[in-house]
Amino acid sequence: MSNSILASNSLFPIPCTERLSFEPAKVGLKTRTIALGRSLGVRRLRLKCNFSGKERTAKKQQQQRKSGEDAIDPVGFLSKVGISDRAFAQFLRERYKALKDRRFDLCSRFTDMNEASSGYEILGMHRHRQHRVDFMEWAPGSRYCALVGDFNGWSPTENSAREGYFGHDDFGYWFIILEDKLRDGEEPDEFYFQEYNYVDDYDKGDSVNVDELLQKIDDDYWEPEEKWYRNSRLEFVAKLYEEVFGPNGPQTMEELGEIPDAETRYRQWKEKQPSNSDTKKPCYEVIDHGKVYDIESVILDPVSKEKFRTKKPPLAYWIEMRKGRVAWLKKYFPSICHGSRYRVYFNTPNGALERVPAWATYVLPVADGEKSCAVHWEPPPEDAYKWKNIRPKIPKALHIYECHVGVSGVEAKVSSFNDFAIKVLPHIKEAGYNAIQLMGLVEHRDYSSVGYKVTNFFAVSSRYGTPDDFKRLVDEAHGHGLLVFLDIVHSYASADEQCGLSLFDGSNDCYFYSGKRGHHKHWGTRIFKYGDVDVLHFLLSNLKWWVVEYLIDGFNFHSLSSMMYTHNGFATFTGEMEEYCNQYIDKDAFIYLILANEMLHDVHPEIITIAEDTTFYPGLCEPISQGGLGFDYWVNVSVSQMWLWLLEDVPDHDWDMNKIVDVLVKNNQRSDKMLLYVENHIQSISGGKSFAEILLGKREEKIFDKDEMLSRGSSLLKMMKLITFTLSGSAYVNFMGNEFGHPYRIEFPLPSNNYSYAHAIRQWHLLMDGGIHSNLFNFDKDMMRLDESELILSKGPPNVYHVNDSLKVISYIKGAILFVFNFHPEMSYELYHIGVEEAGEYQIILNTDEGKYGGHGMLRGEEYLQRTLNKRVDGHRNCLALTLPRRSAQVYKLTRILRV
């Protein structure tokens, strides 16, 4: 085989004499462009090898077989949930067709979905395996692109990409190479393909003579005839001519005369070959198919063919030529140093612009009054963070601790990743939670936005620390057995034009919709153009980046209604199916969510995705193959809204027990995928009051009967938590501090408070005062332990059979556990009959009225064990005669069965 053909079909450079003739000074634009193509090709090959399309397809089919979802049915979940709306079914079918078209669009640009979600491998700034740094950015509306920063004196011309000089491709992706600089006295390499790997801590190339190594490659890889042919092609032709026609062969066409047919010539040549030849030349045979023309089919014999196939490129020797970090430091200094600030410079039809790169992984939103800038994060290998702990296994039921790193400290400042890891993570573990959900973590310029107006989607917020600091936090959380979820905001983006994506390349429709559709009607943010392939490439890659780079275990997709509807969810919903398939639906946004769930569960099968949607869209957690969106959990926000309404607007005597049960149990979604909370960050942060502030009041307030207020507040907080935690749903969320009834809401620094951080904190010292807050924390811990021991959340739907609105009593059974609540503000009951099916002895395993929880301790010791009475109550054959103090709840476990 021709050596040049072999080299051109390989993704790796293969040394040959022709290539060795090049000198570094002669290597120009064409050579660099070829090197770039090979670099991108190798990376794409690596992505394909990590998880090939066939492997993913086989894996997905296997998962579908396990779950009984072999057949794809775009409307399959409708009969399961009891929906028979014909218009909605037609919408699902049309959405599935659009999904197939979108997959085709992606795969026409990228090899497969794995590559379509791996843009961070190439875009942004990356160190190349040779001595250079590559930068790539998507800006289709720009006419000129350059990098400016500390490394080049902020010059817009020194490191640029423009037409004819690397430039951009047809899709608007710009490419810039930053060559590492030779130190004084150092000479360029003799071979342009010599690699100096910045991260390797070894230097095999220092002890290897390149000429001897290449000679060894020739001797071990090439056959003698192949090597001779490669070195002298004309000599091979002359020798072949002499072998066919003799030493004095014809010199002209007239002298040539008549040439025998190919088969005759071949047989004549074959007869001249020695029968017992030991030559290493390949053996050939002619297969005659009876063709009349002078062309025969010539194939390699099986032995030679197999010998050729077993040959491997000499990569083992090639690796020995690589020089590592020691040699790199001796010969080069980096084109852009670790910690250098930089921005990307565009020349657009509207003038020159400087922007923070969209794929930057570390950003300073405001630095010393200067413009925002990216920071090149490339710590030396010895300083880069090294992971210590593995991901925890998914628990049977999720107890999620929602937290904000910046407000997690006790001092009036922005708390850090390291502070959170040291001080807060042990508390979360002690409290019995098994997952944390981090909000406000992705870089944002406006701190008072709580982190929801994201500017830089691939960067952790620099307010809290460096990327390595965040890795340390995640690693520490995994060491405590805590999963780490990220509150991801892909439903909108900041409208900031300096460090955000708005008007990124000077055009109004680069990342976002143009016109009114591209602006959120109430929040002043931008809406992504979800139907654009390059925007999907950006968003899907962003999700995968957090999983691969930071080992994130799951995502809470924030405010889906903002992206799913063109009215951004600000409309009155009556529950009619027409509202879920009318002209206000953004079909492209739904397709993005489906692709995101598909990709995430492909990358990490144990990933958890949570849908935060206030409109209760049907099919959020149904399988994609059955017409759903593929989420693992959906958030039921109506429960928290119900509690807030009851606390603020309804007197205690008027609380409706049936309504409480209806809101907790009767939903139009699957309860086994439902995530519930009493209150989350919305009550504490978004301008309202936390429930503890409503019920307990502020300490400095003078209240006439403070003891009664504290008793009422403590009792209701415990009861609301317990019934929400146990009655419905399979996952539970608590916001940081609510586990001990934090009495103050959070106020971020704003003009209204003179930019004060005084209320952007958590008062952890309240846990040590031995009062109501430590009592509430004791109850919250025991409630979590109750689920760990009895697996209440994973036991399926409850049997609610006793709801007495006049007496304010609710009772239900989950598995073998009995729950009894007395919400009456004044009345306590003795010998209150609650029906049970199984006769036996029932033991109290949790009682909200105990003294260690801040209760009155009205139950005597002997009342903690109850034996059933042979009396039919609530449709059950037996009953318990219980003492029910006012505003209290009791949890009973069947410990002994009595057979009659």
PDB file of C-alpha atoms in Angstrom, residues 719-888:
ATOM      1  CA  MET A 719     -47.386  18.847  62.070  1.00  0.00           C
ATOM      2  CA  MET A 720     -47.154  20.518  58.660  1.00  0.00           C
ATOM      3  CA  LYS A 721     -43.760  18.923  58.088  1.00  0.00           C
ATOM      4  CA  LEU A 722     -44.842  15.464  59.217  1.00  0.00           C
ATOM      5  CA  ILE A 723     -48.042  15.259  57.165  1.00  0.00           C
ATOM      6  CA  THR A 724     -46.325  16.681  54.062  1.00  0.00           C
ATOM      7  CA  PHE A 725     -43.398  14.319  54.509  1.00  0.00           C
ATOM      8  CA  THR A 726     -45.455  11.145  54.953  1.00  0.00           C
ATOM      9  CA  LEU A 727     -48.845  11.521  53.278  1.00  0.00           C
ATOM     10  CA  SER A 728     -47.817  11.739  49.623  1.00  0.00           C
ATOM     11  CA  GLY A 729     -44.857  11.946  47.310  1.00  0.00           C
ATOM     12  CA  SER A 730     -41.584  10.038  47.212  1.00  0.00           C
ATOM     13  CA  ALA A 731     -39.084  12.858  47.828  1.00  0.00           C
ATOM     14  CA  TYR A 732     -38.859  15.787  50.248  1.00  0.00           C
ATOM     15  CA  VAL A 733     -37.131  19.180  50.112  1.00  0.00           C
ATOM     16  CA  ASN A 734     -36.146  21.515  52.925  1.00  0.00           C
ATOM     17  CA  PHE A 735     -34.499  24.906  52.576  1.00  0.00           C
ATOM     18  CA  MET A 736     -31.387  25.660  54.594  1.00  0.00           C
ATOM     19  CA  GLY A 737     -32.305  26.701  58.127  1.00  0.00           C
ATOM     20  CA  ASN A 738     -35.971  25.712  58.022  1.00  0.00           C
ATOM     21  CA  GLU A 739     -35.139  22.429  59.762  1.00  0.00           C
ATOM     22  CA  PHE A 740     -34.713  24.432  62.971  1.00  0.00           C
ATOM     23  CA  GLY A 741     -37.248  27.171  62.219  1.00  0.00           C
ATOM     24  CA  HIS A 742     -34.952  30.014  61.212  1.00  0.00           C
ATOM     25  CA  PRO A 743     -36.810  33.129  62.410  1.00  0.00           C
ATOM     26  CA  TYR A 744     -35.568  35.551  59.744  1.00  0.00           C
ATOM     27  CA  ARG A 745     -35.978  35.673  56.013  1.00  0.00           C
ATOM     28  CA  ILE A 746     -33.053  36.380  53.707  1.00  0.00           C
ATOM     29  CA  GLU A 747     -32.450  39.807  52.245  1.00  0.00           C
ATOM     30  CA  PHE A 748     -29.749  40.133  49.612  1.00  0.00           C
ATOM     31  CA  PRO A 749     -27.858  43.434  49.400  1.00  0.00           C
ATOM     32  CA  LEU A 750     -30.115  45.900  47.591  1.00  0.00           C
ATOM     33  CA  PRO A 751     -30.458  49.666  47.331  1.00  0.00           C
ATOM     34  CA  SER A 752     -33.414  49.418  49.719  1.00  0.00           C
ATOM     35  CA  ASN A 753     -31.158  48.135  52.528  1.00  0.00           C
ATOM     36  CA  ASN A 754     -28.054  50.121  51.566  1.00  0.00           C
ATOM     37  CA  TYR A 755     -26.490  46.967  50.102  1.00  0.00           C
ATOM     38  CA  SER A 756     -26.266  45.384  53.519  1.00  0.00           C
ATOM     39  CA  TYR A 757     -25.343  41.735  54.071  1.00  0.00           C
ATOM     40  CA  ALA A 758     -26.801  41.750  57.589  1.00  0.00           C
ATOM     41  CA  HIS A 759     -29.747  39.528  56.620  1.00  0.00           C
ATOM     42  CA  ALA A 760     -27.982  37.470  53.948  1.00  0.00           C
ATOM     43  CA  ILE A 761     -26.834  34.969  56.574  1.00  0.00           C
ATOM     44  CA  ARG A 762     -28.014  31.953  58.599  1.00  0.00           C
ATOM     45  CA  GLN A 763     -27.996  32.068  62.393  1.00  0.00           C
ATOM     46  CA  TRP A 764     -26.576  28.647  63.212  1.00  0.00           C
ATOM     47  CA  HIS A 765     -25.997  29.651  66.834  1.00  0.00           C
ATOM     48  CA  LEU A 766     -29.738  29.235  67.469  1.00  0.00           C
ATOM     49  CA  LEU A 767     -29.169  25.468  67.430  1.00  0.00           C
ATOM     50  CA  MET A 768     -27.079  25.797  70.576  1.00  0.00           C
ATOM     51  CA  ASP A 769     -29.515  27.791  72.736  1.00  0.00           C
ATOM     52  CA  GLY A 770     -31.410  24.719  73.923  1.00  0.00           C
ATOM     53  CA  GLY A 771     -34.725  26.398  73.175  1.00  0.00           C
ATOM     54  CA  ILE A 772     -37.404  26.122  70.543  1.00  0.00           C
ATOM     55  CA  HIS A 773     -35.007  26.017  67.592  1.00  0.00           C
ATOM     56  CA  SER A 774     -32.960  23.112  68.896  1.00  0.00           C
ATOM     57  CA  ASN A 775     -36.245  21.327  69.743  1.00  0.00           C
ATOM     58  CA  LEU A 776     -37.495  21.796  66.170  1.00  0.00           C
ATOM     59  CA  PHE A 777     -34.173  20.485  64.880  1.00  0.00           C
ATOM     60  CA  ASN A 778     -34.455  17.396  67.085  1.00  0.00           C
ATOM     61  CA  PHE A 779     -37.867  16.683  65.597  1.00  0.00           C
ATOM     62  CA  ASP A 780     -36.664  17.201  62.017  1.00  0.00           C
ATOM     63  CA  LYS A 781     -33.780  14.777  62.588  1.00  0.00           C
ATOM     64  CA  ASP A 782     -36.067  12.124  64.030  1.00  0.00           C
ATOM     65  CA  MET A 783     -38.500  12.565  61.146  1.00  0.00           C
ATOM     66  CA  MET A 784     -35.681  11.806  58.699  1.00  0.00           C
ATOM     67  CA  ARG A 785     -34.574   8.817  60.756  1.00  0.00           C
ATOM     68  CA  LEU A 786     -38.159   7.573  60.780  1.00  0.00           C
ATOM     69  CA  ASP A 787     -38.062   7.289  56.996  1.00  0.00           C
ATOM     70  CA  GLU A 788     -34.609   5.680  57.058  1.00  0.00           C
ATOM     71  CA  SER A 789     -35.837   2.942  59.377  1.00  0.00           C
ATOM     72  CA  GLU A 790     -39.388   2.469  58.061  1.00  0.00           C
ATOM     73  CA  LEU A 791     -38.982   3.506  54.381  1.00  0.00           C
ATOM     74  CA  ILE A 792     -42.202   5.489  54.520  1.00  0.00           C
ATOM     75  CA  LEU A 793     -41.650   7.586  51.379  1.00  0.00           C
ATOM     76  CA  SER A 794     -41.086   4.505  49.243  1.00  0.00           C
ATOM     77  CA  LYS A 795     -44.102   2.511  50.468  1.00  0.00           C
ATOM     78  CA  GLY A 796     -46.500   3.783  47.833  1.00  0.00           C
ATOM     79  CA  PRO A 797     -49.798   5.663  48.202  1.00  0.00           C
ATOM     80  CA  PRO A 798     -51.396   5.911  51.658  1.00  0.00           C
ATOM     81  CA  ASN A 799     -54.803   4.686  52.746  1.00  0.00           C
ATOM     82  CA  VAL A 800     -56.559   7.809  54.038  1.00  0.00           C
ATOM     83  CA  TYR A 801     -59.736   6.567  55.724  1.00  0.00           C
ATOM     84  CA  HIS A 802     -60.438   8.972  58.593  1.00  0.00           C
ATOM     85  CA  VAL A 803     -60.935  12.696  57.952  1.00  0.00           C
ATOM     86  CA  ASN A 804     -63.139  14.504  60.510  1.00  0.00           C
ATOM     87  CA  ASP A 805     -63.376  18.166  59.602  1.00  0.00           C
ATOM     88  CA  SER A 806     -65.389  19.214  62.652  1.00  0.00           C
ATOM     89  CA  LEU A 807     -62.989  17.599  65.130  1.00  0.00           C
ATOM     90  CA  LYS A 808     -59.922  18.434  62.955  1.00  0.00           C
ATOM     91  CA  VAL A 809     -58.581  14.864  62.979  1.00  0.00           C
ATOM     92  CA  ILE A 810     -56.863  13.082  60.086  1.00  0.00           C
ATOM     93  CA  SER A 811     -55.688   9.465  60.117  1.00  0.00           C
ATOM     94  CA  TYR A 812     -54.106   7.253  57.460  1.00  0.00           C
ATOM     95  CA  ILE A 813     -52.001   4.115  57.113  1.00  0.00           C
ATOM     96  CA  LYS A 814     -48.874   3.653  55.032  1.00  0.00           C
ATOM     97  CA  GLY A 815     -47.660   0.078  55.048  1.00  0.00           C
ATOM     98  CA  ALA A 816     -47.741  -1.007  58.690  1.00  0.00           C
ATOM     99  CA  ILE A 817     -47.416   2.566  59.993  1.00  0.00           C
ATOM    100  CA  LEU A 818     -50.412   4.481  61.382  1.00  0.00           C
ATOM    101  CA  PHE A 819     -50.471   8.308  61.407  1.00  0.00           C
ATOM    102  CA  VAL A 820     -52.932  10.333  63.492  1.00  0.00           C
ATOM    103  CA  PHE A 821     -53.159  14.155  63.464  1.00  0.00           C
ATOM    104  CA  ASN A 822     -55.243  16.425  65.703  1.00  0.00           C
ATOM    105  CA  PHE A 823     -55.191  19.943  64.195  1.00  0.00           C
ATOM    106  CA  HIS A 824     -57.769  21.330  66.642  1.00  0.00           C
ATOM    107  CA  PRO A 825     -56.427  24.503  68.265  1.00  0.00           C
ATOM    108  CA  GLU A 826     -58.240  23.915  71.593  1.00  0.00           C
ATOM    109  CA  MET A 827     -59.686  20.420  71.935  1.00  0.00           C
ATOM    110  CA  SER A 828     -57.719  17.421  73.187  1.00  0.00           C
ATOM    111  CA  TYR A 829     -59.352  14.001  73.019  1.00  0.00           C
ATOM    112  CA  GLU A 830     -59.264  10.940  75.213  1.00  0.00           C
ATOM    113  CA  LEU A 831     -60.310   7.512  73.988  1.00  0.00           C
ATOM    114  CA  TYR A 832     -60.618   8.773  70.420  1.00  0.00           C
ATOM    115  CA  HIS A 833     -61.412   5.745  68.254  1.00  0.00           C
ATOM    116  CA  ILE A 834     -59.341   5.193  65.112  1.00  0.00           C
ATOM    117  CA  GLY A 835     -60.061   2.117  63.007  1.00  0.00           C
ATOM    118  CA  VAL A 836     -57.343  -0.404  62.096  1.00  0.00           C
ATOM    119  CA  GLU A 837     -57.624  -3.608  60.134  1.00  0.00           C
ATOM    120  CA  GLU A 838     -54.970  -5.655  61.921  1.00  0.00           C
ATOM    121  CA  ALA A 839     -55.546  -6.617  65.551  1.00  0.00           C
ATOM    122  CA  GLY A 840     -52.494  -6.340  67.778  1.00  0.00           C
ATOM    123  CA  GLU A 841     -50.258  -3.991  69.705  1.00  0.00           C
ATOM    124  CA  TYR A 842     -49.293  -0.602  68.292  1.00  0.00           C
ATOM    125  CA  GLN A 843     -46.244   1.284  69.589  1.00  0.00           C
ATOM    126  CA  ILE A 844     -45.700   5.039  69.271  1.00  0.00           C
ATOM    127  CA  ILE A 845     -42.468   5.634  67.352  1.00  0.00           C
ATOM    128  CA  LEU A 846     -42.860   9.422  66.968  1.00  0.00           C
ATOM    129  CA  ASN A 847     -44.878  11.915  68.965  1.00  0.00           C
ATOM    130  CA  THR A 848     -44.757  15.635  68.166  1.00  0.00           C
ATOM    131  CA  ASP A 849     -45.950  16.508  71.721  1.00  0.00           C
ATOM    132  CA  GLU A 850     -42.822  15.162  73.436  1.00  0.00           C
ATOM    133  CA  GLY A 851     -40.824  17.545  75.597  1.00  0.00           C
ATOM    134  CA  LYS A 852     -37.623  17.119  73.562  1.00  0.00           C
ATOM    135  CA  TYR A 853     -39.520  18.510  70.596  1.00  0.00           C
ATOM    136  CA  GLY A 854     -40.881  21.488  72.523  1.00  0.00           C
ATOM    137  CA  GLY A 855     -44.252  19.832  73.239  1.00  0.00           C
ATOM    138  CA  HIS A 856     -46.249  19.532  76.470  1.00  0.00           C
ATOM    139  CA  GLY A 857     -45.647  15.809  77.049  1.00  0.00           C
ATOM    140  CA  MET A 858     -49.299  15.030  77.782  1.00  0.00           C
ATOM    141  CA  LEU A 859     -49.044  11.301  76.998  1.00  0.00           C
ATOM    142  CA  ARG A 860     -48.102   9.009  79.869  1.00  0.00           C
ATOM    143  CA  GLY A 861     -45.585   6.225  79.426  1.00  0.00           C
ATOM    144  CA  GLU A 862     -48.166   3.445  79.372  1.00  0.00           C
ATOM    145  CA  GLU A 863     -50.072   5.214  76.604  1.00  0.00           C
ATOM    146  CA  TYR A 864     -47.174   4.726  74.172  1.00  0.00           C
ATOM    147  CA  LEU A 865     -48.282   1.102  73.716  1.00  0.00           C
ATOM    148  CA  GLN A 866     -51.862   0.576  72.585  1.00  0.00           C
ATOM    149  CA  ARG A 867     -53.778  -2.665  72.094  1.00  0.00           C
ATOM    150  CA  THR A 868     -56.656  -2.875  69.639  1.00  0.00           C
ATOM    151  CA  LEU A 869     -60.300  -3.193  70.626  1.00  0.00           C
ATOM    152  CA  ASN A 870     -62.641  -5.601  68.871  1.00  0.00           C
ATOM    153  CA  LYS A 871     -64.874  -2.824  67.585  1.00  0.00           C
ATOM    154  CA  ARG A 872     -65.648  -1.902  63.989  1.00  0.00           C
ATOM    155  CA  VAL A 873     -64.659   1.704  63.230  1.00  0.00           C
ATOM    156  CA  ASP A 874     -63.979   3.499  59.929  1.00  0.00           C
ATOM    157  CA  GLY A 875     -64.899   0.335  58.038  1.00  0.00           C
ATOM    158  CA  HIS A 876     -62.167  -1.674  59.804  1.00  0.00           C
ATOM    159  CA  ARG A 877     -62.688  -4.680  62.070  1.00  0.00           C
ATOM    160  CA  ASN A 878     -60.671  -3.250  64.986  1.00  0.00           C
ATOM    161  CA  CYS A 879     -59.868   0.102  66.495  1.00  0.00           C
ATOM    162  CA  LEU A 880     -57.539   1.932  68.856  1.00  0.00           C
ATOM    163  CA  ALA A 881     -58.742   4.197  71.669  1.00  0.00           C
ATOM    164  CA  LEU A 882     -56.154   6.995  71.633  1.00  0.00           C
ATOM    165  CA  THR A 883     -55.333  10.124  73.579  1.00  0.00           C
ATOM    166  CA  LEU A 884     -54.892  13.000  71.118  1.00  0.00           C
ATOM    167  CA  PRO A 885     -53.545  16.254  72.583  1.00  0.00           C
ATOM    168  CA  ARG A 886     -54.424  19.411  70.680  1.00  0.00           C
ATOM    169  CA  ARG A 887     -52.143  20.386  67.803  1.00  0.00           C
ATOM    170  CA  SER A 888     -50.214  17.139  67.927  1.00  0.00           C
TER     171      SER A 888
END
